[in-house]
mmCIF file of C-alpha atoms in Angstrom:
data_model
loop_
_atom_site.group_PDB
_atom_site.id
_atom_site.type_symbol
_atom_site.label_atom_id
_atom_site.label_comp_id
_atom_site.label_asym_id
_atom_site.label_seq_id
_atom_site.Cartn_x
_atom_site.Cartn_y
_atom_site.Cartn_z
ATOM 1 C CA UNK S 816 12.495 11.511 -22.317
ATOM 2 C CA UNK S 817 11.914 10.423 -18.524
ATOM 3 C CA UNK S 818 14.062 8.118 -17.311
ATOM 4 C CA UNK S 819 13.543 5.147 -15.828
ATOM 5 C CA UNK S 820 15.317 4.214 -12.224
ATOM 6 C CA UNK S 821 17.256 1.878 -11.103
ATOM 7 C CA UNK S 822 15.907 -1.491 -9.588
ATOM 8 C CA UNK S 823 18.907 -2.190 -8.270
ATOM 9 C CA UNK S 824 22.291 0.161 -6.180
ATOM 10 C CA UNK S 825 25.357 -0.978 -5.127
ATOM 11 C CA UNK S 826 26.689 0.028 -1.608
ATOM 12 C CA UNK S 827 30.237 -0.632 -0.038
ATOM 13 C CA UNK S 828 29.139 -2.448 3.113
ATOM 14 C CA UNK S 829 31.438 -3.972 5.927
ATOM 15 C CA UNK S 830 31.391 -7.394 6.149
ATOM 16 C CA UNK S 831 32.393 -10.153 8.628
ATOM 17 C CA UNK S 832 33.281 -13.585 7.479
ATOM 18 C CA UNK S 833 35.723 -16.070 9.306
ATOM 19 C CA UNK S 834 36.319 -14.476 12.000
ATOM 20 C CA UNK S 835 37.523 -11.303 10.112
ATOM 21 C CA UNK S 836 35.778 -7.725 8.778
ATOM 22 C CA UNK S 837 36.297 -7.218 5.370
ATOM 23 C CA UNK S 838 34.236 -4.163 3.297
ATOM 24 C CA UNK S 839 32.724 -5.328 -0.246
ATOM 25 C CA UNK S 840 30.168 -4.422 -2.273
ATOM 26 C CA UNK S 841 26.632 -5.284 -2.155
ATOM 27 C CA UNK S 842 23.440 -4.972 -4.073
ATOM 28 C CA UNK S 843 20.608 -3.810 -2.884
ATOM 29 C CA UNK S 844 16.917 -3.544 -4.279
ATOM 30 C CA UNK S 845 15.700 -0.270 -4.797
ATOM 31 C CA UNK S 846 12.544 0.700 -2.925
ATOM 32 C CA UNK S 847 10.865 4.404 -3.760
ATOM 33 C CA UNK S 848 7.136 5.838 -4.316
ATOM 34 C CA UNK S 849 5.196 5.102 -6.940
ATOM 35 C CA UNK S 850 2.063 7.547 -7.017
ATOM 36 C CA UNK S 851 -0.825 6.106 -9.537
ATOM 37 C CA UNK S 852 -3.044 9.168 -10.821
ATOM 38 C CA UNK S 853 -6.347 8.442 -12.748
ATOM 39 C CA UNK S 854 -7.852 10.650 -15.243
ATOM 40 C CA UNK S 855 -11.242 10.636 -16.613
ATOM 41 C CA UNK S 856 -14.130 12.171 -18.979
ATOM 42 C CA UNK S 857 -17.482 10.663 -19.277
ATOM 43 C CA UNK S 858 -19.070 12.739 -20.570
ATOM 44 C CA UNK S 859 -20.569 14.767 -17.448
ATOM 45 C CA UNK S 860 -17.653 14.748 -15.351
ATOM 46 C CA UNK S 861 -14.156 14.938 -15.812
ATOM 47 C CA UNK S 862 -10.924 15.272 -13.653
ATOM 48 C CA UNK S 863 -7.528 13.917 -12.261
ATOM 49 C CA UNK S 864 -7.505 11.955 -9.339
ATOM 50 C CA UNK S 865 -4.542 10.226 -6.993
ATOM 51 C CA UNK S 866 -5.401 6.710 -6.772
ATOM 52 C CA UNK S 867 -2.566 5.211 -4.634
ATOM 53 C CA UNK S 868 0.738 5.389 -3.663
ATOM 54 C CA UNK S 869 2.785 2.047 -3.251
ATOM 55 C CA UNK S 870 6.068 1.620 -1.834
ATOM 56 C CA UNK S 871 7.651 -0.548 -5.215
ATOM 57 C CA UNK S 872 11.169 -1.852 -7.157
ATOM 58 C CA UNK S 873 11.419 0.436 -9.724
ATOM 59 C CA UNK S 874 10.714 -1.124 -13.413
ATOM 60 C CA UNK S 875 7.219 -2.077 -15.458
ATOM 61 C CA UNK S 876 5.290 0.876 -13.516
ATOM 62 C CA UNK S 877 2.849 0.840 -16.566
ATOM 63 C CA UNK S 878 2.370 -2.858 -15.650
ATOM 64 C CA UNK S 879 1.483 -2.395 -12.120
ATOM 65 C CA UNK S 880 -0.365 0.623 -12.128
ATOM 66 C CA UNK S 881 -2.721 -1.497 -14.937
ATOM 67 C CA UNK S 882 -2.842 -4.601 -12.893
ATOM 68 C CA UNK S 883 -3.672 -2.682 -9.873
ATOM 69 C CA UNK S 884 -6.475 -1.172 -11.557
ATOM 70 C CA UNK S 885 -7.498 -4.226 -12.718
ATOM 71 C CA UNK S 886 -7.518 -5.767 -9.645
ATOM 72 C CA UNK S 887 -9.285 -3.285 -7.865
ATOM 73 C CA UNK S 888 -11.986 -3.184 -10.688
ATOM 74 C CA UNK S 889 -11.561 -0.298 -12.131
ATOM 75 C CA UNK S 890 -10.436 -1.421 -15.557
ATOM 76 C CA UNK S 891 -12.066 -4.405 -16.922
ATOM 77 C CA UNK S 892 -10.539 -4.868 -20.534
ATOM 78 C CA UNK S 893 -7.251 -3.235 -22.463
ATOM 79 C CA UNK S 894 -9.723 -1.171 -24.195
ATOM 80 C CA UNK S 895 -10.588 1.140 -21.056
ATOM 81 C CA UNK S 896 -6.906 2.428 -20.704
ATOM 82 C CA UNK S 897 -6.528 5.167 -23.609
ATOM 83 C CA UNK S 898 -3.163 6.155 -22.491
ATOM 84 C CA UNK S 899 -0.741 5.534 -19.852
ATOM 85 C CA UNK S 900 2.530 7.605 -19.072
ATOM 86 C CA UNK S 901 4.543 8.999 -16.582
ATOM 87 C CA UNK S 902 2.923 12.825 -14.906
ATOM 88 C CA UNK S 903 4.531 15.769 -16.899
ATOM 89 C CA UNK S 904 3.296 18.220 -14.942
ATOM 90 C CA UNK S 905 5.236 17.496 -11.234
ATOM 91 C CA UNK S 906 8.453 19.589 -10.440
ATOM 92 C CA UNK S 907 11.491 17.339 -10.361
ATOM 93 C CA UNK S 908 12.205 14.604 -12.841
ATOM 94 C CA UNK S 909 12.517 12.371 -9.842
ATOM 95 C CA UNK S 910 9.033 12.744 -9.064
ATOM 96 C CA UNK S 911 8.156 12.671 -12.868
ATOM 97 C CA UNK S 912 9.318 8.410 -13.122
ATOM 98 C CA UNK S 913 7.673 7.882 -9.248
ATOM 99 C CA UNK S 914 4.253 9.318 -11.024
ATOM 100 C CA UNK S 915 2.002 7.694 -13.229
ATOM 101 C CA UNK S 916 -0.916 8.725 -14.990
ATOM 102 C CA UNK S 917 -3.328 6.118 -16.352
ATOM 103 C CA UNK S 918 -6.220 8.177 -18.669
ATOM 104 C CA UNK S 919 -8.849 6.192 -19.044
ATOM 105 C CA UNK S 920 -11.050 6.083 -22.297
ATOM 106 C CA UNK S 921 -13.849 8.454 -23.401
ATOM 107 C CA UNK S 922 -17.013 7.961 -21.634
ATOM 108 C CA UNK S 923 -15.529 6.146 -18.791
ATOM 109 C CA UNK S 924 -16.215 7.394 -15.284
ATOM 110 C CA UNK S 925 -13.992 6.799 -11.880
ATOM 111 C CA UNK S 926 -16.609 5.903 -9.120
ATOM 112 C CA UNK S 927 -14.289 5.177 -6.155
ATOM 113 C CA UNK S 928 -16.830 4.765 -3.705
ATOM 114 C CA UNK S 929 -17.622 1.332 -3.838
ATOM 115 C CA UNK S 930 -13.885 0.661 -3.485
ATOM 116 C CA UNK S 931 -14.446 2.186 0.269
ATOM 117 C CA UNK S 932 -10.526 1.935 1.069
ATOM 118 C CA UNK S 933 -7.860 4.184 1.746
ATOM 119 C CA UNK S 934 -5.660 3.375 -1.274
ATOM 120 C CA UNK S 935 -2.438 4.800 0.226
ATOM 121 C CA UNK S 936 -0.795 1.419 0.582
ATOM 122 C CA UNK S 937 3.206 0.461 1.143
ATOM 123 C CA UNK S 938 5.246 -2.423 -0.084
ATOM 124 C CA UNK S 939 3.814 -5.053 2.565
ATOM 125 C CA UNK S 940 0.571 -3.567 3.124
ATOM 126 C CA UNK S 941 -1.424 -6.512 3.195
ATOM 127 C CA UNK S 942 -5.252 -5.447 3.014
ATOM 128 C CA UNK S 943 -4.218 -1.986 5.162
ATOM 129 C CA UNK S 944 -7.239 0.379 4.546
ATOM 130 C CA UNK S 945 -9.782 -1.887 3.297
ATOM 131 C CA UNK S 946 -13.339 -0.755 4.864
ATOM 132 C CA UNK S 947 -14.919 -4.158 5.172
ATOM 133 C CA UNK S 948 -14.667 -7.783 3.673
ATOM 134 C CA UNK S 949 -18.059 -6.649 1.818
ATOM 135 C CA UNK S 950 -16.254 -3.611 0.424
ATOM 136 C CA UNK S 951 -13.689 -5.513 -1.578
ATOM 137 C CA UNK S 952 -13.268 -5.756 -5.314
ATOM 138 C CA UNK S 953 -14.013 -9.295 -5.085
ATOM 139 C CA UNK S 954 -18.176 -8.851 -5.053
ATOM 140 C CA UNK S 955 -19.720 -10.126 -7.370
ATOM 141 C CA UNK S 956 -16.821 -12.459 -8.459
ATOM 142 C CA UNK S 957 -18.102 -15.850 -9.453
ATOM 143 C CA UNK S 958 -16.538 -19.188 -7.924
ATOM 144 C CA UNK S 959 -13.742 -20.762 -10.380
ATOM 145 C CA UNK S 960 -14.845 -24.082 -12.539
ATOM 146 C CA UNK S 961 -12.951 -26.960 -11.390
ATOM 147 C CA UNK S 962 -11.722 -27.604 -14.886
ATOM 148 C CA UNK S 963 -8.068 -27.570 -14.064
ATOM 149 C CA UNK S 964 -5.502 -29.810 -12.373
ATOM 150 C CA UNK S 965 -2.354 -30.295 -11.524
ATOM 151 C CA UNK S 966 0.365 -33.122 -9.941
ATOM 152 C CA UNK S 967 1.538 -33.367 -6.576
ATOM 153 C CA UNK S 968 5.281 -33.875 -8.216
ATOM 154 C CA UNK S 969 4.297 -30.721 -10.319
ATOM 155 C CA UNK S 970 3.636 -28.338 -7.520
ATOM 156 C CA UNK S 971 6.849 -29.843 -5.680
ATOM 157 C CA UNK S 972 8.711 -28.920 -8.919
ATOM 158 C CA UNK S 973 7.787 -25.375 -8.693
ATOM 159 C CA UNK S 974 9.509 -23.641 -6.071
ATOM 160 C CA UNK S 975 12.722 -24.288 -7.881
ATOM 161 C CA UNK S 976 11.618 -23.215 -11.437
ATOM 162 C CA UNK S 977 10.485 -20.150 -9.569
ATOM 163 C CA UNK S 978 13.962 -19.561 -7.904
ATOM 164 C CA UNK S 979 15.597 -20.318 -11.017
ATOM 165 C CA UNK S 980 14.151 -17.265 -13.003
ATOM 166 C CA UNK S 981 14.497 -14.601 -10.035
ATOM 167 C CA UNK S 982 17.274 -12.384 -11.514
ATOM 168 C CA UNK S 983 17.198 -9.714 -8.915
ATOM 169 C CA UNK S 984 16.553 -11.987 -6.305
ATOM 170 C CA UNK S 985 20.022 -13.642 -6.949
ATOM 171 C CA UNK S 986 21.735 -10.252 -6.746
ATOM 172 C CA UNK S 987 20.109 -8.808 -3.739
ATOM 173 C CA UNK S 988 18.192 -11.223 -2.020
ATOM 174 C CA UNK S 989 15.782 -8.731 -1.042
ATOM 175 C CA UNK S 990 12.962 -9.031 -3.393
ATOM 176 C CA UNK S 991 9.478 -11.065 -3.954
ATOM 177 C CA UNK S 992 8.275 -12.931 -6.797
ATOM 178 C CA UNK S 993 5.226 -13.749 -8.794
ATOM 179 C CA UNK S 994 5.442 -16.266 -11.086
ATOM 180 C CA UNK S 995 2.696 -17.452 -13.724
ATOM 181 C CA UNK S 996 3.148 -20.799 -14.768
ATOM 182 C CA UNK S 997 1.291 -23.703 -16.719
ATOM 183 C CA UNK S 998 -0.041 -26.632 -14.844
ATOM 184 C CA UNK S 999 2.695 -28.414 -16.967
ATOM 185 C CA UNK S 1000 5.424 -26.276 -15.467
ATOM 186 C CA UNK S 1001 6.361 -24.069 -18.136
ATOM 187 C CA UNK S 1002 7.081 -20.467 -17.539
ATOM 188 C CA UNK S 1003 4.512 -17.922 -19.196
ATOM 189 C CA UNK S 1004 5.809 -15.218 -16.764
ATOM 190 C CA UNK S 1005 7.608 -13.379 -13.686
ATOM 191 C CA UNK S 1006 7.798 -10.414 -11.881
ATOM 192 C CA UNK S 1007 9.853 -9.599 -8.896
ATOM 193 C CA UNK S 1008 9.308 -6.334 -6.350
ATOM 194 C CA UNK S 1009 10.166 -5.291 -3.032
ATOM 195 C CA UNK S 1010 6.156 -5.631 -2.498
ATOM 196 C CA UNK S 1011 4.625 -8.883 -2.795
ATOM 197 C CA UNK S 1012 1.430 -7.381 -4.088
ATOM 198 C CA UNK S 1013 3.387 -4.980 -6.589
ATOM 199 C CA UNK S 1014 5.437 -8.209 -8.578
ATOM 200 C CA UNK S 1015 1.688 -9.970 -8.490
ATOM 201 C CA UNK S 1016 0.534 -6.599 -10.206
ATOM 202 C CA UNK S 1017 3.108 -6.204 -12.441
ATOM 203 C CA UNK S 1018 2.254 -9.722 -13.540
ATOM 204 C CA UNK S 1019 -1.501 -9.214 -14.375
ATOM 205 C CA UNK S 1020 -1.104 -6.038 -15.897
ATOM 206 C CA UNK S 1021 1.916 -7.238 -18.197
ATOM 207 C CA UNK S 1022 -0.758 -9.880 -19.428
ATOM 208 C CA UNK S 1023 -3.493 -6.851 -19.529
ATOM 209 C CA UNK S 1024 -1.746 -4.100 -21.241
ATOM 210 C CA UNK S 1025 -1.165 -6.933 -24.076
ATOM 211 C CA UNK S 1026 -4.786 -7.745 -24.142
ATOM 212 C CA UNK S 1027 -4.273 -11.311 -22.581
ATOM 213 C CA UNK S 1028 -5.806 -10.823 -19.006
ATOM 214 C CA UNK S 1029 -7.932 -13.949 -20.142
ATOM 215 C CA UNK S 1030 -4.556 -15.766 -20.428
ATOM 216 C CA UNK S 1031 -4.331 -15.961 -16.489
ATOM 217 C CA UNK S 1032 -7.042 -18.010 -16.325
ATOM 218 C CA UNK S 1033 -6.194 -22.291 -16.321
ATOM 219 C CA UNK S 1034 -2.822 -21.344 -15.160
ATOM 220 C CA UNK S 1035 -1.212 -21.814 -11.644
ATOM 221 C CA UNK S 1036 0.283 -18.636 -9.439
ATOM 222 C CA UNK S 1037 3.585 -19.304 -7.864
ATOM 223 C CA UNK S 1038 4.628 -16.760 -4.470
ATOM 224 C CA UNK S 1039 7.971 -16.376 -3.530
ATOM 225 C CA UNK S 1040 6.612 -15.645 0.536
ATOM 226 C CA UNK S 1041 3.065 -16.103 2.254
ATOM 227 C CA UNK S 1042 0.031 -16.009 0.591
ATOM 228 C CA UNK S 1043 -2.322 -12.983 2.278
ATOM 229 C CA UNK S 1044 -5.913 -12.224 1.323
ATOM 230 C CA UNK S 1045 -5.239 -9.082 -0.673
ATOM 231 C CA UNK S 1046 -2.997 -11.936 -3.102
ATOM 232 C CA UNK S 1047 -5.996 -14.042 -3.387
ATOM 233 C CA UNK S 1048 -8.193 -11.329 -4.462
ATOM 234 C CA UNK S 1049 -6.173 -10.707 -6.874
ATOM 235 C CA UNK S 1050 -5.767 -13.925 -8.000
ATOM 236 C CA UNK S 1051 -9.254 -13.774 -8.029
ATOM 237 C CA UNK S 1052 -9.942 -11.197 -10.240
ATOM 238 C CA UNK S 1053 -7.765 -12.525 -12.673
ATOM 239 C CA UNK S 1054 -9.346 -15.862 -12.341
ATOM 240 C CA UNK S 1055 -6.218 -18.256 -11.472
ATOM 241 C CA UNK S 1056 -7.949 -21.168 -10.281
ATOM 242 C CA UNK S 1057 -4.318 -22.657 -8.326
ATOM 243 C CA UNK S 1058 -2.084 -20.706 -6.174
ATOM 244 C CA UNK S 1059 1.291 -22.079 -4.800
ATOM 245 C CA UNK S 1060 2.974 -19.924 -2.174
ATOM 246 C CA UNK S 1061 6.413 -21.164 -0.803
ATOM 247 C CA UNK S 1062 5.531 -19.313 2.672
ATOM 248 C CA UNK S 1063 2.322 -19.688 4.823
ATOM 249 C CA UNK S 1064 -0.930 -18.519 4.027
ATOM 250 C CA UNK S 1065 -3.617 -16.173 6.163
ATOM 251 C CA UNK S 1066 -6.600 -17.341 7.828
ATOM 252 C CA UNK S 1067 -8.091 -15.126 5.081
ATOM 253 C CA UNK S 1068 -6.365 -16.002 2.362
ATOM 254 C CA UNK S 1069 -7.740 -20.012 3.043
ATOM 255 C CA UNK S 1070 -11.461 -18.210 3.687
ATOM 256 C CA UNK S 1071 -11.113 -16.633 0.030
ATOM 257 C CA UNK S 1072 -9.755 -19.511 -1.192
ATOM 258 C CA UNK S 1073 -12.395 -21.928 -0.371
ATOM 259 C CA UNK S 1074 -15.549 -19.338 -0.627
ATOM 260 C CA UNK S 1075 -14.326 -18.731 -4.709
ATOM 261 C CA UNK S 1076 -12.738 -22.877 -5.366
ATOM 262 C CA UNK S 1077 -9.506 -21.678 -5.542
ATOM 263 C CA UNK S 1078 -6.785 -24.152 -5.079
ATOM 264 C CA UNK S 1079 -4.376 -23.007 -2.355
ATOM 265 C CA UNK S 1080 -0.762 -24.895 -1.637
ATOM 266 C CA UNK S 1081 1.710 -23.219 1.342
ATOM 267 C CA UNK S 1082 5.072 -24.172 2.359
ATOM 268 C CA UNK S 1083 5.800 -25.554 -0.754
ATOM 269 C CA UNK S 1084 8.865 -27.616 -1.395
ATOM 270 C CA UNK S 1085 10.553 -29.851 -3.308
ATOM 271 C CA UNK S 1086 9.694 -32.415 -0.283
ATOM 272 C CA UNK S 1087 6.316 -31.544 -0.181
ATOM 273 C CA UNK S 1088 3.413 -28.831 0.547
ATOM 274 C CA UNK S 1089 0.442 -28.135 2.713
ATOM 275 C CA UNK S 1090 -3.198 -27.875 0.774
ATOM 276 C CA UNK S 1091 -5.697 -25.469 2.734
ATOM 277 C CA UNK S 1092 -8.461 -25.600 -0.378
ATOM 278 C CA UNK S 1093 -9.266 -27.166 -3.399
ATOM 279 C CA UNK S 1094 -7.397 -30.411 -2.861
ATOM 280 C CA UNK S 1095 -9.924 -31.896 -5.845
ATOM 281 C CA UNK S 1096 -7.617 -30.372 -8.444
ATOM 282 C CA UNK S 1097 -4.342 -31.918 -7.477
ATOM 283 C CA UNK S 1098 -3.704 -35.439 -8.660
ATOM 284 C CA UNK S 1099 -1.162 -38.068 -7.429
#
């Protein structure tokens, strides 16, 4: 049985407080390799290919090496993952739970080329390696309905729920979050990392590996820190029509955001937020 690291280490760590050095322990999020390996048959070809490697928290590596998938566009349904497990055939067991190999189902190709990115990414990477705007997974992605809304109260309601259910973030301040929530407020789901695209991947492939990537959809995306382009692709792909980000978005992000009708809120607080697109869904 592999087994699965620690998100979290404690170190002893002087301290000064009051005018006086004291040494104490403190918490701190765990940051290692994660290497995401694809294997394939369909039917003419076959092989074993590195995909990425992402700087990540460990915990729910299934999760994001799915959601990454899926939000490159590689994997459209549950159904095209056959199996997913940590690589067996690596030296060390340390590089056994840092390795994961996604096979995908029978007849199934990998065609990487229209991807046209370096996938070798890191835990702020941003859209590092990405050829050309036209090159991204988002072509061919239709514009969201505007079938969804949501309160101004609501949205200034949500940076708190969002603090309120970031466990790790309490103990080592050194984490981001990505929380899905209902326009109504309630929680369907969280995911913290040291990468702020990792904890959104963990969160859409939590919801794909349980056949619910649909699920995503009419619900509202809540960012612990800025809101890049590479977040609202992926918010994209998974078709959340409103994303709240408690830090400031890109120039990019807003492009995405209005090109696709995606509603986009920064610097929200419980005093009050910024709207960059898709003001038409908010109410009050």
């Amino acid at each position: 049985m592999i087994r699965a690291a620690a998100s979290q280490v404690t170190r002893v760590v002087p301290t000064y407080r009051d005018g006086q050095w004291r040494h104490g322990d403190d918490q701190l999020a765990v940051e290692e390799p994660l290497e995401i390996r694809v294997a394939w048959d369909d039917g003419v070809s076959s092989g074993k290919q590195p995909i990425t490697i992402t700087m990540r928290t460990p915990g729910h590596d299934f999760e994001l090496a799915a959601g990454f998938l899926f939000g490159e566009g590689i994997v459209s349904a549950r159904s095209d993952i056959e199996q997913i497990g940590y690589c067996r055939d690596v030296m060390s067991e340390e590089e056994r739970c840092n390795t994961v190999l996604v096979t995908l189902r029978p007849g199934l190709g990998l065609n990487l080329q229209r991807q046209e990115r370096n996938f070798t990414t890191t835990s702020a990477c941003g859209v590092c390696g990405k050829a050309s705007l036209s090159a991204l997974a988002i072509k061919g992605c239709e514009a969201l309905p505007i079938e969804q809304s949501i309160t101004a109260n609501q949205i200034c309601r949500l940076p708190a729920l969002l603090r309120e259910a970031q466990a790790d973030f309490r103990s080592t301040g050194g984490v981001h979050a990505c929380g899905l929530f209902e326009p109504g407020g309630s929680l369907i789901g969280l995911r913290e990392d040291v990468g702020r695209h990792n904890a959104f991947d963990k969160l859409v492939g939590e919801r794909f590996l349980a056949n619910d990537a649909t699920g995503m959809a009419g619900n509202v995306a809540v960012l612990s820190g800025r809101a890049s382009f590479e977040l609202l692709q992926k918010s994209l792909m998974a078709r959340i029509p409103i994303v709240v980000a408690l830090g400031a978005p890109s120039s990019l992000a807003v492009q995405i955001a209005e090109s696709f009708n995606i509603t986009l809120a920064g610097f929200a607080r419980e005093s009050g937020f910024n709207v960059y697109a898709g003001a038409e869904r908010i109410r009050g």
